[in-house]
Amino acid sequence: MTTPFPFTAVVGQDDLRLALLLNAVSPAVGGVLVRGEKGTAKSTAVRALSALLPEVAVVPGCRFSCDPSSPDPACPDGPHETGPGAQRPARMVELPVGASEDRLVGALDIERALAEGVKAFEPGLLADAHRGILYVDEVNLLHDHLVDLLLDAAAMGASYVEREGVSVRHAARFLLVGTMNPEEGELRPQLLDRFGLTVEVAASREPDQRVEVVRRRLAYDDEPAAFTARWADEESSVRERIIAARALLPSVRLGDGALRQIAATCAAFEVDGMRADIVMARTATALAAWAGRTDVLAEDVRQAALLALPHRRRRNPFDAPGLDENKLDDTLEEFAEQEQEPTQGPEDDDPGPDGPDGPGGGGGQSPEDDSDGPQSGGTAAQPEAGEGGEPQPSGSGEQQPVRASEPFRTKVLSVPGLGEGAAGRRSRARTEHGRTTGARRPQGALTKLHLAATVQAAAPHQLARGRAGRGLVVRRDDLRQATREGREGNLVLFVVDASGSMAARQRMSAVKGAVLSLLLDAYQRRDKVGLVTFRGSAADVALPPTSSVDAAAVRLESLPTGGRTPLAAGLLKAHDVLRVERLRDPARRALVVVVTDGRATGGPEPVVLAGRAARLFAADGVASVVVDCESGPVRLGLAGQLAGELEGTAVTLDELRADSIAGLVKDVQRRAA
């Protein structure tokens, strides 16, 4: 068995260690989401936590870890008698990103269930994690249907497995800990909210601390047992402190003043729902118990806010998580003062007798916080206008980046046909979840039984099989797998013209706003995205295909413009990106979105070369859309010609809007040859 790295030997990462310890003290806090770059001891710290947790008492022989003092009456291995039970270490169960549904929730033997009426159930990872830790590394890459199952189990404290009228239920209460690299994509808001706390981790920039990290890691790798033994006293001390804090927790008093500060803070930061208030209250109580106190102080509330609110205040996928600490301090001070001041007379205006109704009003007095939103009146872009927003000549030099206009809801663009890619919400595909469209013989383990097709396959053989009585004699060859149709996620590859012909400030702002809107749509539909830009004499892969639309939005915001229009180079670069990505993920279909006015300049025969490059996409059967950015009373229609070469569809910026009166078909139509 591998010796885990000692928790107390982790260098730095104070917030991460505190968040994990608070959950060890009070599992009701709701788990931890650890966000950070690779190589920052995220997984090391989480795996080390399990060694600090106190042992749990279980019913001997129960596969579902029932508590012997109050066993689950619906336990599949029950019923159990109350008794002393057996002690075992708390488990940490890891959920692999590529796990199947059956591995997560468990599996029923469908053949025995149909033929014998026996609930033969093999527990999954949720059963193993009951009363322990469920650890999901790279939780942002988890498949949507597994995320849904996790949400259900976390909300109900139980896991349900139902197959064709046969159901099994067992308790599944666990500490959910996830780690993720934000560069690889964000989490769905529903799962994000299920994590009680979140911490951001990054590698230290202090040379002395980095040296100590390397020194300890090398010592551990050379002699794990000896290194762990050197930290045994510190580990034992922390374990005893956890036990003491757990015992003290029921005695901690959360006063009305602290509750008012919690409510005011959540209101001031406009978090959705009431879960944030509850998590903050539990976290502040755990902080007091960890400090050995029975009263919750303002410092506990402040620390709880820093851990519980950053991931809940994101208003859209492109908002960076975090809190304005000055605003937090002002809110806490304001409501601390209201709690301490005596009741004023009617003539006094300060908080007045309406103080209890103050959280909404108090939030309105907070410092202006508009720096993250769109600029008022476009003033941020005005100093760079230069020529009053006029288009630059195609050979002009580089222009400074401009801000994107306000994003909008776009029409749905999807790839035609039926795919078999990763689950998502864009194009039609054969999936494990969705509406049933037919049946087939199972290839490997049976996951979704098609009952009618199974009965139809077994019916002709009942006499030959000696059927006697009402039961149906079913053999494995009779079983039929249901084929289902749902939605898949695609690779949406943006090919953006950043040349001088696009440099007019109003036009480029509108173009960036359109691409930002499509990125938001890609986030909601669980797509991978990539970004290719072309200007001057070459094209660049600004962002290789990734699940992080945040990264694409950042690259788009800083995109400069200017120079000639090497359209052919942009298309060839995009074709090369798709070729490489096809080797990595052959099942994921691509949708190419070319954002341009259709002009091609620079080099010999630029228009001819662009046409040849476009026909490569048509030959490969790649679905494409050309977003026509041409404006003005006189239009050359070059973007429409490009769409014809691509065998795709051309749409204007106005037609891209979901509320546009212009008709835009939802599926990308291929033109007839």
Coordinates of C-alpha atoms in Angstrom, one line a residue, residues 212-633:
E212 CA 11.6 23.7 0.9
V213 CA 8.9 22.1 -1.4
V214 CA 11.6 20.4 -3.5
R215 CA 13.6 19.3 -0.5
R216 CA 10.6 17.7 1.2
R217 CA 9.3 16.0 -2.0
L218 CA 12.7 14.5 -2.7
A219 CA 13.0 13.2 0.8
Y220 CA 9.6 11.6 0.6
D221 CA 10.3 10.0 -2.8
D222 CA 13.6 8.5 -1.5
E223 CA 12.2 7.1 1.8
P224 CA 8.4 7.4 2.1
A225 CA 8.1 5.5 5.4
A226 CA 11.0 7.3 7.1
F227 CA 9.7 10.7 5.9
T228 CA 6.2 10.0 7.1
A229 CA 7.6 8.8 10.5
R230 CA 9.3 12.2 11.0
W231 CA 5.9 13.9 10.7
A232 CA 4.0 11.5 12.9
D233 CA 3.8 13.8 15.9
E234 CA 2.5 16.7 13.9
E235 CA -0.1 14.4 12.2
S236 CA -1.2 13.0 15.6
S237 CA -1.6 16.6 17.0
V238 CA -3.8 17.7 14.1
R239 CA -5.9 14.5 14.4
E240 CA -6.5 15.1 18.1
R241 CA -7.4 18.8 17.3
I242 CA -10.0 17.6 14.8
I243 CA -11.5 15.2 17.3
A244 CA -11.6 18.0 20.0
A245 CA -13.2 20.5 17.5
R246 CA -15.8 17.9 16.6
A247 CA -16.7 17.5 20.2
L248 CA -16.8 21.3 20.8
L249 CA -18.9 22.0 17.7
P250 CA -22.4 21.4 19.2
S251 CA -21.5 23.9 21.9
V252 CA -20.6 26.8 19.5
R253 CA -23.1 29.7 19.7
L254 CA -23.9 31.5 16.5
G255 CA -25.3 34.8 17.7
D256 CA -27.8 37.1 16.0
G257 CA -25.1 39.6 15.3
A258 CA -23.0 37.1 13.4
L259 CA -26.1 35.8 11.5
R260 CA -26.9 39.4 10.5
Q261 CA -23.4 39.9 9.2
I262 CA -23.7 36.7 7.2
A263 CA -27.0 37.7 5.7
A264 CA -25.8 41.2 4.9
T265 CA -22.6 39.9 3.2
C266 CA -24.5 37.5 1.0
A267 CA -27.0 40.2 0.1
A268 CA -24.2 42.7 -0.7
F269 CA -22.5 40.3 -3.1
E270 CA -25.8 39.3 -4.7
V271 CA -25.3 35.6 -4.5
D272 CA -28.1 33.4 -5.8
G273 CA -30.3 31.4 -3.4
M274 CA -29.9 30.8 0.3
R275 CA -27.2 28.0 0.2
A276 CA -24.4 30.6 0.6
D277 CA -25.9 31.9 3.9
I278 CA -26.2 28.4 5.3
V279 CA -22.7 27.4 4.2
M280 CA -21.2 30.6 5.7
A281 CA -23.0 29.9 9.0
R282 CA -21.7 26.3 9.2
T283 CA -18.2 27.4 8.2
A284 CA -18.0 30.2 10.7
T285 CA -19.2 27.7 13.4
A286 CA -16.5 25.2 12.4
L287 CA -13.9 28.0 12.4
A288 CA -14.8 28.9 16.0
A289 CA -14.6 25.2 17.0
W290 CA -11.3 24.8 15.3
A291 CA -10.0 27.8 17.2
G292 CA -11.3 26.2 20.5
R293 CA -14.0 28.9 21.0
T294 CA -17.7 28.6 21.7
D295 CA -18.6 32.0 20.2
V296 CA -18.5 33.0 16.5
L297 CA -16.6 36.2 16.0
A298 CA -16.5 38.7 13.2
E299 CA -13.2 37.3 12.0
D300 CA -14.8 33.9 11.6
V301 CA -17.6 35.4 9.4
R302 CA -15.0 37.2 7.3
Q303 CA -12.9 34.0 6.8
A304 CA -16.1 32.1 6.0
A305 CA -17.1 34.6 3.3
L306 CA -13.7 34.4 1.7
L307 CA -14.1 30.6 1.4
A308 CA -17.8 30.2 0.7
L309 CA -18.7 33.1 -1.7
P310 CA -16.1 33.5 -4.5
H311 CA -17.5 30.7 -6.6
R312 CA -21.1 31.8 -6.0
R313 CA -20.8 35.4 -7.1
R314 CA -20.0 34.7 -10.8
R315 CA -22.7 36.3 -12.8
N316 CA -21.6 34.7 -16.1
P317 CA -18.9 32.3 -17.3
F318 CA -16.5 35.1 -18.1
D319 CA -16.5 36.7 -14.6
A320 CA -13.4 35.8 -12.6
P321 CA -14.2 34.3 -9.2
G322 CA -13.2 36.3 -6.2
L323 CA -14.4 38.9 -3.7
D324 CA -13.7 42.6 -3.2
E325 CA -12.2 42.4 0.3
N326 CA -12.7 46.2 0.9
K327 CA -16.4 45.8 0.2
L328 CA -16.5 42.8 2.5
D329 CA -14.8 44.7 5.3
D330 CA -17.2 47.7 4.8
T331 CA -20.2 45.4 5.0
L332 CA -19.0 43.6 8.1
E333 CA -18.1 46.9 9.9
E334 CA -21.5 48.5 9.0
F335 CA -23.5 45.7 10.4
A336 CA -21.2 45.3 13.4
E337 CA -21.8 48.9 14.2
Q338 CA -25.6 48.6 13.9
E339 CA -25.5 45.7 16.3
Q340 CA -23.5 47.6 18.9
E341 CA -25.3 51.0 18.8
P342 CA -28.1 51.6 21.2
T343 CA -31.6 52.2 19.8
Q344 CA -31.8 55.8 18.5
G345 CA -34.6 58.2 19.0
P346 CA -37.1 59.0 16.2
E347 CA -35.2 62.2 15.3
D348 CA -31.9 60.3 14.6
D349 CA -31.4 59.3 11.1
D350 CA -28.4 56.9 11.3
P351 CA -29.5 53.4 11.1
G352 CA -32.9 54.3 12.7
P353 CA -35.4 51.8 13.9
D354 CA -35.5 50.3 10.4
G355 CA -32.1 48.9 10.9
P356 CA -33.2 45.3 10.6
D357 CA -34.3 46.0 7.1
G358 CA -31.0 47.4 6.2
P359 CA -29.2 44.7 4.2
G360 CA -30.7 45.8 0.9
G361 CA -30.1 49.5 1.6
G362 CA -26.6 48.9 3.0
G363 CA -25.6 47.1 -0.1
G364 CA -26.5 50.2 -2.2
Q365 CA -23.9 52.2 -0.3
S366 CA -21.0 50.0 -1.2
P367 CA -18.2 51.5 -3.3
E368 CA -18.7 51.6 -7.0
D369 CA -17.9 48.3 -8.6
D370 CA -18.4 48.9 -12.3
S371 CA -14.9 48.3 -13.4
D372 CA -15.6 44.7 -14.4
G373 CA -18.7 45.6 -16.5
P374 CA -19.0 47.2 -19.9
Q375 CA -17.6 50.8 -20.0
S376 CA -20.2 53.6 -19.6
G377 CA -20.7 55.4 -22.9
G378 CA -17.7 53.6 -24.5
T379 CA -15.3 56.1 -22.9
A380 CA -12.6 53.4 -22.4
A381 CA -12.2 53.0 -26.2
Q382 CA -12.4 56.7 -27.1
P383 CA -8.8 57.8 -26.6
E384 CA -7.7 55.1 -29.1
A385 CA -10.0 56.1 -31.9
G386 CA -7.4 58.0 -33.7
E387 CA -9.2 58.6 -37.0
G388 CA -12.6 58.9 -35.5
G389 CA -13.4 55.2 -36.0
E390 CA -12.9 55.2 -39.7
P391 CA -11.7 52.0 -41.3
Q392 CA -8.0 51.6 -41.7
P393 CA -6.4 50.8 -45.1
S394 CA -5.6 47.1 -45.6
G395 CA -1.9 47.8 -45.3
S396 CA -2.0 49.9 -42.2
G397 CA 0.0 49.0 -39.0
E398 CA -1.3 47.2 -35.9
Q399 CA -4.2 48.8 -34.1
Q400 CA -4.8 48.6 -30.3
P401 CA -7.3 46.1 -29.1
V402 CA -10.9 47.3 -28.6
R403 CA -13.5 46.0 -26.1
A404 CA -16.2 43.7 -27.2
S405 CA -19.7 44.9 -27.3
E406 CA -22.4 43.5 -25.0
P407 CA -22.9 39.7 -25.7
F408 CA -26.3 38.5 -26.8
R409 CA -28.2 35.3 -27.1
T410 CA -27.4 33.6 -30.4
K411 CA -29.3 31.4 -32.7
V412 CA -28.5 27.7 -32.3
L413 CA -25.9 26.4 -34.8
S414 CA -25.5 22.7 -35.0
V415 CA -23.7 20.1 -37.1
P416 CA -26.0 18.1 -39.4
G417 CA -26.4 14.4 -39.2
L418 CA -26.1 12.0 -36.3
G419 CA -22.9 11.9 -34.3
E420 CA -21.4 9.8 -31.6
G421 CA -19.3 12.3 -29.7
A422 CA -19.1 13.3 -26.1
A423 CA -22.3 14.2 -24.4
G424 CA -23.3 17.9 -24.7
R425 CA -26.2 20.1 -25.8
R426 CA -25.5 21.1 -29.4
S427 CA -25.9 18.5 -32.2
R428 CA -27.9 15.3 -32.5
A429 CA -26.0 12.1 -31.5
R430 CA -26.3 8.6 -30.3
T431 CA -25.8 8.8 -26.6
E432 CA -26.3 6.8 -23.4
H433 CA -29.0 9.2 -22.3
G434 CA -31.9 10.6 -24.3
R435 CA -35.0 9.4 -26.1
T436 CA -35.1 5.7 -27.1
T437 CA -35.0 5.3 -30.8
G438 CA -34.5 1.5 -31.2
A439 CA -32.8 -1.6 -29.9
R440 CA -29.7 -3.7 -30.7
R441 CA -27.7 -6.6 -29.3
P442 CA -25.5 -5.3 -26.5
Q443 CA -21.8 -4.9 -27.2
G444 CA -20.2 -5.6 -23.9
A445 CA -22.0 -4.9 -20.6
L446 CA -25.8 -4.2 -20.9
T447 CA -26.4 -0.6 -19.6
K448 CA -29.9 0.3 -20.9
L449 CA -32.4 -2.5 -21.3
H450 CA -35.0 -2.3 -24.1
L451 CA -37.7 -4.3 -22.4
A452 CA -40.1 -4.7 -25.3
A453 CA -37.4 -5.8 -27.7
T454 CA -36.0 -8.3 -25.0
V455 CA -39.5 -9.8 -24.5
Q456 CA -40.0 -10.0 -28.3
A457 CA -36.7 -11.8 -28.7
A458 CA -37.4 -14.3 -25.9
A459 CA -41.1 -15.0 -26.7
P460 CA -40.6 -17.5 -29.7
H461 CA -38.4 -19.8 -27.6
Q462 CA -40.6 -20.3 -24.5
L463 CA -41.9 -23.7 -25.6
A464 CA -38.5 -25.0 -26.5
R465 CA -37.1 -23.8 -23.2
G466 CA -39.8 -25.7 -21.3
R467 CA -41.5 -22.7 -19.8
A468 CA -43.9 -23.8 -17.1
G469 CA -45.8 -21.1 -15.1
R470 CA -46.1 -17.4 -15.5
G471 CA -42.4 -16.5 -15.5
L472 CA -40.6 -15.6 -18.7
V473 CA -37.5 -17.7 -19.5
V474 CA -34.9 -15.2 -20.5
R475 CA -31.4 -16.0 -21.8
R476 CA -28.5 -13.7 -22.3
D477 CA -28.9 -13.8 -26.0
D478 CA -32.4 -12.4 -25.7
L479 CA -31.3 -9.1 -24.0
R480 CA -31.4 -6.0 -26.1
Q481 CA -29.7 -2.7 -25.5
A482 CA -31.8 0.4 -26.0
T483 CA -30.3 2.8 -28.6
R484 CA -30.9 6.4 -27.6
E485 CA -30.6 9.8 -29.2
G486 CA -29.5 12.9 -27.3
R487 CA -27.1 15.8 -27.9
E488 CA -23.4 15.9 -28.2
G489 CA -20.8 18.6 -27.7
N490 CA -18.8 19.7 -30.7
L491 CA -15.5 21.4 -31.4
V492 CA -16.4 25.0 -32.3
L493 CA -13.3 26.4 -34.1
F494 CA -13.4 30.2 -34.6
V495 CA -11.4 31.6 -37.5
V496 CA -11.4 35.4 -36.9
D497 CA -10.3 38.0 -39.4
A498 CA -8.1 40.6 -37.5
S499 CA -6.9 42.5 -40.6
G500 CA -6.9 46.2 -41.3
S501 CA -10.2 45.9 -43.2
M502 CA -11.9 44.9 -39.8
A503 CA -10.2 47.6 -37.8
A504 CA -13.0 50.1 -37.7
R505 CA -13.7 50.4 -34.0
Q506 CA -17.5 50.0 -34.1
R507 CA -17.2 47.0 -36.4
M508 CA -14.5 45.2 -34.5
S509 CA -16.3 45.8 -31.2
A510 CA -19.4 44.3 -32.7
V511 CA -17.4 41.3 -34.1
K512 CA -15.9 40.6 -30.8
G513 CA -19.3 40.9 -29.1
A514 CA -20.6 38.3 -31.6
V515 CA -17.8 35.9 -31.0
L516 CA -18.1 36.4 -27.2
S517 CA -21.8 35.5 -27.6
L518 CA -21.0 32.4 -29.5
L519 CA -18.4 31.5 -26.8
L520 CA -21.1 31.9 -24.2
D521 CA -23.3 29.6 -26.2
A522 CA -20.5 27.1 -26.5
Y523 CA -20.0 27.1 -22.7
Q524 CA -23.7 26.4 -22.2
R525 CA -23.7 23.6 -24.7
R526 CA -20.5 21.9 -23.3
D527 CA -18.4 22.4 -26.4
K528 CA -14.7 22.5 -26.9
V529 CA -13.5 25.7 -28.5
G530 CA -10.5 26.9 -30.5
L531 CA -9.4 30.2 -31.9
V532 CA -7.4 30.9 -35.1
T533 CA -6.7 34.5 -36.1
F534 CA -5.2 35.9 -39.3
R535 CA -3.8 39.3 -40.2
G536 CA -0.7 40.7 -41.9
S537 CA 1.0 37.9 -43.7
A538 CA 0.2 34.9 -41.5
A539 CA -2.3 33.1 -39.3
D540 CA -1.9 32.1 -35.6
V541 CA -3.5 29.5 -33.4
A542 CA -4.4 32.0 -30.6
L543 CA -6.0 29.1 -28.6
P544 CA -5.6 25.4 -29.3
P545 CA -8.9 23.4 -28.8
T546 CA -9.8 23.5 -25.1
S547 CA -12.8 23.2 -22.8
S548 CA -12.0 26.6 -21.3
V549 CA -14.2 29.2 -23.0
D550 CA -12.8 31.7 -20.4
A551 CA -9.3 31.3 -22.0
A552 CA -10.8 32.0 -25.4
A553 CA -12.6 35.1 -24.1
V554 CA -9.3 36.5 -22.7
R555 CA -7.5 35.9 -25.9
L556 CA -10.3 37.5 -27.9
E557 CA -10.3 40.6 -25.6
S558 CA -6.6 41.2 -26.3
L559 CA -6.8 40.6 -30.0
P560 CA -5.1 43.4 -32.0
T561 CA -6.0 44.3 -35.6
G562 CA -4.2 45.6 -38.6
G563 CA -2.4 44.6 -41.8
R564 CA -3.5 42.7 -44.8
T565 CA -6.0 39.9 -45.0
P566 CA -4.4 36.5 -45.5
L567 CA -7.7 34.6 -45.6
A568 CA -6.1 31.5 -47.2
A569 CA -3.5 31.3 -44.4
G570 CA -6.3 31.5 -41.8
L571 CA -8.3 28.7 -43.4
L572 CA -5.2 26.5 -43.9
K573 CA -4.2 26.9 -40.3
A574 CA -7.7 26.0 -39.2
H575 CA -7.7 22.9 -41.4
D576 CA -4.4 21.8 -39.9
V577 CA -5.9 22.3 -36.3
L578 CA -8.8 20.1 -37.2
R579 CA -6.6 17.4 -38.7
V580 CA -4.6 17.1 -35.5
E581 CA -7.7 17.3 -33.3
R582 CA -9.3 14.5 -35.4
L583 CA -6.4 12.2 -34.4
R584 CA -6.9 13.0 -30.7
D585 CA -10.6 12.8 -30.6
P586 CA -12.1 11.2 -33.7
A587 CA -15.6 11.0 -32.4
R588 CA -16.0 14.8 -31.8
R589 CA -17.4 16.6 -34.8
A590 CA -16.3 20.1 -35.7
L591 CA -18.2 23.3 -36.5
V592 CA -16.0 26.0 -38.1
V593 CA -17.2 29.6 -37.6
V594 CA -15.4 32.0 -39.9
V595 CA -15.8 35.6 -38.9
T596 CA -14.8 37.9 -41.7
D597 CA -16.0 40.3 -44.4
G598 CA -14.7 37.9 -47.0
R599 CA -11.9 40.1 -48.4
A600 CA -8.6 38.4 -49.3
T601 CA -5.4 40.4 -49.9
G602 CA -1.7 39.9 -49.9
G603 CA 0.5 37.5 -52.0
P604 CA -0.2 36.2 -55.5
E605 CA -3.9 35.4 -56.3
P606 CA -5.2 35.6 -52.7
V607 CA -8.8 35.1 -53.7
V608 CA -8.0 31.9 -55.7
L609 CA -5.9 30.5 -52.8
A610 CA -8.7 31.3 -50.3
G611 CA -11.2 29.4 -52.5
R612 CA -8.9 26.4 -52.7
A613 CA -8.4 26.4 -49.0
A614 CA -12.2 26.6 -48.4
R615 CA -12.8 23.6 -50.7
L616 CA -10.6 21.5 -48.4
F617 CA -13.2 21.8 -45.7
A618 CA -16.0 20.9 -48.1
A619 CA -14.1 17.8 -49.2
D620 CA -13.7 16.7 -45.6
G621 CA -17.4 17.2 -44.9
V622 CA -16.7 19.8 -42.2
A623 CA -19.8 21.9 -41.2
S624 CA -19.2 25.6 -41.4
V625 CA -20.8 29.0 -40.9
V626 CA -19.5 32.3 -42.2
V627 CA -20.4 35.3 -40.1
D628 CA -20.5 38.2 -42.6
C629 CA -19.1 41.3 -41.0
E630 CA -19.4 43.5 -44.0
S631 CA -21.3 46.7 -43.3
G632 CA -22.3 49.8 -45.2
P633 CA -24.8 50.6 -48.0

